[in-house]
XYZ file of C-alpha atoms in Angstrom:
356
model
C 0.010 0.011 0.003
C 1.174 3.513 -0.715
C 2.348 5.971 1.912
C 0.435 9.159 2.669
C 2.778 12.088 2.547
C 2.086 15.497 3.999
C 2.646 18.169 1.404
C 5.821 20.238 2.083
C 5.030 23.705 3.279
C 7.751 26.069 1.979
C 7.432 29.297 4.001
C 8.078 32.222 1.748
C 8.120 35.399 3.923
C 11.392 37.218 3.502
C 12.576 34.844 0.798
C 13.022 34.885 -2.950
C 12.726 31.958 -5.287
C 13.840 33.653 -8.506
C 16.697 32.216 -10.557
C 18.639 33.750 -13.403
C 20.256 32.051 -16.350
C 19.605 28.696 -17.997
C 22.619 27.226 -16.321
C 21.308 28.024 -12.888
C 17.955 26.455 -13.815
C 19.599 23.277 -15.006
C 21.759 23.054 -11.887
C 18.687 23.459 -9.725
C 16.738 20.752 -11.570
C 19.689 18.422 -11.162
C 19.738 18.969 -7.409
C 15.961 18.608 -6.988
C 15.837 14.920 -7.967
C 19.091 13.021 -7.435
C 19.781 10.839 -10.448
C 21.092 7.422 -9.496
C 21.006 8.149 -5.796
C 21.782 4.983 -3.832
C 18.949 3.360 -1.882
C 21.438 2.103 0.691
C 25.079 2.276 1.699
C 27.267 -0.210 3.551
C 28.031 -3.905 3.164
C 24.645 -5.006 1.792
C 20.986 -4.251 1.390
C 18.839 -3.833 4.551
C 16.470 -6.611 5.543
C 13.239 -4.706 4.895
C 11.822 -3.291 1.703
C 12.623 0.255 0.763
C 8.996 1.373 0.464
C 6.039 1.202 2.864
C 4.069 -2.043 2.985
C 1.428 -1.893 5.757
C -0.587 0.949 7.202
C -1.213 1.246 10.942
C -4.613 0.118 12.241
C -7.047 2.964 12.298
C -9.731 3.789 14.894
C -12.764 5.290 13.123
C -13.459 7.461 16.182
C -9.901 8.751 16.416
C -8.827 9.471 12.854
C -7.115 12.695 13.995
C -4.502 10.490 15.674
C -3.342 8.888 12.428
C 0.321 9.651 11.601
C 1.462 10.063 8.007
C 4.321 7.864 6.853
C 6.334 10.942 5.833
C 6.328 14.634 6.700
C 8.391 17.171 4.676
C 8.834 20.894 5.189
C 11.169 23.807 4.409
C 11.705 27.553 4.542
C 14.264 30.291 4.048
C 14.812 33.204 6.472
C 17.629 35.609 6.799
C 20.887 33.901 5.824
C 19.634 30.344 6.434
C 17.684 27.756 4.454
C 15.838 25.048 6.387
C 14.933 21.542 5.244
C 13.088 19.139 7.579
C 11.710 15.608 7.189
C 10.351 12.809 9.315
C 10.070 9.325 7.858
C 8.686 6.078 9.271
C 11.401 3.489 9.691
C 11.700 0.313 7.717
C 10.760 -1.827 10.711
C 7.586 0.162 11.482
C 6.632 0.136 7.771
C 6.985 -3.669 7.654
C 4.912 -4.218 10.830
C 2.287 -1.659 9.986
C 3.074 0.425 13.046
C 2.781 4.254 13.262
C 5.779 6.526 13.102
C 7.022 7.161 16.689
C 8.858 10.317 15.613
C 7.035 13.622 15.486
C 8.163 16.859 13.761
C 7.049 20.434 14.256
C 8.195 23.465 12.276
C 6.772 26.831 13.250
C 7.434 30.535 12.828
C 6.527 32.932 15.608
C 6.445 36.691 14.949
C 6.994 38.571 11.712
C 9.812 40.223 9.756
C 13.275 40.294 11.234
C 11.844 39.779 14.720
C 10.508 36.306 13.833
C 11.812 33.167 15.460
C 11.678 29.746 13.781
C 11.318 26.660 15.928
C 12.073 23.102 14.788
C 11.035 20.481 17.371
C 11.373 16.718 17.027
C 10.367 14.008 19.469
C 10.571 10.239 19.602
C 8.126 8.211 21.681
C 9.269 5.344 23.859
C 9.851 2.069 22.097
C 7.242 -0.715 22.487
C 4.585 1.489 24.017
C 1.148 1.759 22.323
C 0.847 5.529 22.645
C 4.397 6.392 21.592
C 3.299 8.468 18.582
C 0.810 10.422 20.666
C 3.388 11.200 23.332
C 5.827 12.465 20.696
C 3.179 14.672 19.110
C 2.225 16.013 22.553
C 5.841 16.854 23.382
C 6.242 18.815 20.135
C 2.945 20.635 20.607
C 3.619 21.614 24.188
C 7.153 22.921 23.600
C 5.863 24.751 20.545
C 3.179 26.457 22.620
C 5.693 27.377 25.290
C 8.258 28.780 22.876
C 5.585 30.636 20.893
C 4.342 32.438 23.977
C 7.899 33.449 24.898
C 9.287 34.033 21.434
C 9.871 37.817 21.796
C 12.011 37.426 24.859
C 13.841 34.461 23.417
C 14.647 36.382 20.204
C 15.995 39.304 22.265
C 18.182 36.955 24.351
C 19.559 35.327 21.218
C 20.471 38.692 19.606
C 22.027 39.935 22.830
C 24.071 36.689 23.318
C 22.587 36.157 26.794
C 23.585 32.500 26.950
C 22.845 32.050 30.626
C 19.310 33.486 30.355
C 18.638 31.365 27.274
C 19.814 28.159 28.875
C 17.830 28.606 32.101
C 14.727 29.818 30.332
C 14.674 26.960 27.784
C 15.410 24.488 30.537
C 12.281 25.656 32.381
C 10.129 25.498 29.246
C 11.418 21.981 28.480
C 10.799 20.758 32.009
C 7.248 22.074 31.968
C 6.518 20.475 28.602
C 7.841 17.032 29.657
C 6.106 17.443 33.020
C 2.826 17.591 31.081
C 3.718 14.242 29.555
C 4.030 12.751 33.044
C 0.713 14.278 34.000
C -0.940 12.881 30.890
C 0.485 9.430 31.727
C -1.155 9.606 35.126
C -4.464 10.554 33.515
C -4.212 7.531 31.245
C -3.321 5.227 34.153
C 0.185 4.592 32.746
C 3.619 4.612 34.254
C 5.663 7.680 33.364
C 8.006 5.665 31.147
C 5.013 4.351 29.155
C 4.071 7.820 27.944
C 7.249 9.760 27.383
C 9.428 11.014 24.590
C 12.806 12.531 23.779
C 12.645 16.132 22.690
C 15.208 18.021 20.558
C 14.789 21.527 19.225
C 16.416 24.261 17.172
C 15.765 28.009 17.364
C 16.617 30.063 14.277
C 16.248 33.854 14.314
C 14.956 35.364 11.076
C 17.178 38.416 11.491
C 19.880 38.176 8.703
C 22.361 39.977 10.987
C 22.070 37.289 13.663
C 23.811 33.977 12.964
C 23.227 32.415 16.381
C 21.695 28.975 16.262
C 20.342 27.491 19.494
C 19.875 23.812 20.193
C 18.183 22.457 23.335
C 16.428 19.299 24.440
C 16.363 16.073 26.400
C 17.236 12.590 25.178
C 19.307 10.912 22.530
C 19.888 11.889 18.891
C 22.518 13.865 17.093
C 23.713 17.399 16.448
C 26.257 17.620 13.649
C 27.879 20.363 11.596
C 29.287 20.056 8.120
C 32.085 22.625 7.823
C 34.826 22.701 5.239
C 33.780 19.311 3.842
C 34.124 17.559 7.220
C 31.459 16.422 9.640
C 31.785 17.512 13.265
C 29.818 15.803 16.007
C 28.876 18.770 18.219
C 26.325 17.055 20.481
C 26.765 18.962 23.755
C 28.081 17.241 26.862
C 25.573 16.964 29.600
C 27.920 18.111 32.333
C 28.319 21.801 33.006
C 31.096 23.284 30.904
C 32.968 26.532 30.601
C 32.993 28.679 27.491
C 32.408 32.025 25.982
C 28.782 33.117 25.674
C 26.970 31.991 22.545
C 30.067 30.776 20.704
C 29.567 27.334 22.214
C 31.254 25.179 24.756
C 34.794 25.297 26.040
C 36.877 22.637 27.779
C 35.872 21.389 31.244
C 37.981 22.817 34.066
C 41.057 20.868 35.115
C 40.260 21.165 38.819
C 37.415 22.003 41.202
C 36.977 25.502 42.682
C 38.696 24.155 45.856
C 41.794 23.263 43.884
C 41.258 19.494 43.740
C 42.390 17.846 40.506
C 39.604 16.107 38.616
C 40.150 12.387 38.093
C 38.635 9.784 35.812
C 35.339 8.212 36.804
C 36.070 4.487 36.801
C 32.411 3.576 36.781
C 32.521 1.875 40.188
C 29.055 1.997 41.676
C 28.252 2.335 45.401
C 26.123 -0.533 46.748
C 22.616 0.661 47.733
C 21.866 0.927 51.416
C 19.437 -1.693 52.727
C 17.873 0.973 54.971
C 16.890 3.377 52.159
C 14.403 2.936 49.311
C 15.895 2.302 45.879
C 16.552 5.573 44.057
C 14.327 6.490 41.177
C 15.856 6.090 37.742
C 17.644 9.303 36.750
C 15.968 11.562 34.213
C 17.748 12.385 31.017
C 19.777 15.556 31.462
C 18.966 18.842 29.668
C 21.207 19.583 26.704
C 21.946 23.041 25.384
C 24.248 24.576 22.798
C 24.319 28.058 21.294
C 26.789 28.623 18.487
C 27.486 31.135 15.744
C 27.199 29.790 12.217
C 29.718 30.559 9.506
C 28.878 31.029 5.814
C 28.935 27.643 4.124
C 28.018 25.655 7.276
C 25.335 23.003 7.303
C 23.849 22.257 10.727
C 22.081 18.917 11.119
C 19.762 18.049 14.020
C 18.342 14.523 13.945
C 16.649 11.838 16.011
C 18.450 8.668 16.990
C 17.223 6.913 13.821
C 19.603 8.970 11.734
C 22.241 9.849 14.301
C 23.132 6.205 14.970
C 23.875 5.197 11.324
C 25.698 8.486 10.783
C 28.027 7.635 13.651
C 28.201 3.928 12.824
C 28.489 3.850 8.997
C 31.213 6.117 7.525
C 29.846 5.721 4.013
C 26.583 7.417 4.966
C 28.502 10.441 6.232
C 30.571 10.493 3.046
C 27.427 10.278 0.931
C 25.817 13.257 2.690
C 29.076 15.186 2.374
C 29.064 14.680 -1.375
C 25.469 15.763 -1.605
C 25.536 18.767 0.758
C 29.060 20.186 0.835
C 28.641 22.143 -2.385
C 25.875 23.495 -4.553
C 23.684 25.004 -1.912
C 20.680 23.547 -0.149
C 18.795 20.757 -1.966
C 15.115 20.978 -2.846
C 12.570 19.245 -0.647
C 12.424 16.064 -2.726
C 16.240 15.758 -2.876
C 16.559 16.333 0.850
C 14.042 13.592 1.558
C 15.928 11.203 -0.715
C 19.231 12.048 1.012
C 17.879 11.418 4.494
C 16.251 8.149 3.440
C 19.443 6.436 2.269
C 19.357 3.217 4.284
C 21.958 1.256 6.220
C 21.625 -2.402 7.166
C 20.938 -2.869 10.845
C 19.314 0.607 11.296
C 15.567 0.479 10.778
C 14.149 3.098 13.163
C 12.177 6.228 12.210
C 14.330 9.062 10.920
C 13.698 12.721 11.621
C 16.136 15.388 10.495
C 16.344 19.159 10.169
C 19.248 20.708 8.292
C 20.147 24.404 8.051
C 22.322 25.727 5.196
C 24.077 29.050 5.792
C 24.409 31.411 2.805
């Protein structure tokens, strides 16, 4: 059966789609649909088929909860061009299960004061409401950011890294707290209705090249600079560094002068007189960095981050596709992010930002 695909919404405010010269037109057409693009990379073909087979079971009284196989979106603001896609994984397609990943792209405000949010979430594996939890996480963080977008945009322009980090941490905690409350309403354990949440904030002001990442849970944050991929996923421990530019090196010693030593991973036995500690929550992650012309910033869920880290040929393929020639069209971006790797069959959600 065929997949239902949401139509890409290319936001146009502040952008221009005009091209000059036959050569430019031909180059653009070539980049829109990759000719001879590989369906997979690595040692051999993946186990599952490359196209969807089964649709998820539908409830006639809850058709608004259906999740499309594929979502595709894009926009251009200021000096950056955005491409975003979320695709059901090979395993879920084969089993007729819904996509556990959710994707939200939204613009708050107008003109140069606008702020673009990209939010992606992944519901917990092997839980029946995983797709609903992911959608809720994106909707709640979108609502929270939208209501605070003016202040957030001001903090980004003024390079107030501390205010940004603390404010976004609060908004993220509140959004994920609503997931726990919803789990209680449904009579579920918190880990049965939860999701990872990873977001990008992109100011529309062409004079501001600060890009802000924040979220909770696994996935990847990568940067393609000078033809080389950099894994810039922030460490979860507190780090030193200049405001906005990013993260520096951790200090060599504590404020009391004690040298820091390696954690050997030796656990302390639990006390028989105290209740077992609750499992730790995933730490909040934050990174604010200044983009350079020619950079490509890639935020993705674990379904793409894991093969990017585990299969060098996938990284080389995306380098060949994205290092030169400017941002691809929506169809080409979808094809690029769908290149498969044997052993990796999860949903894939990715948002990439090309800097002019």
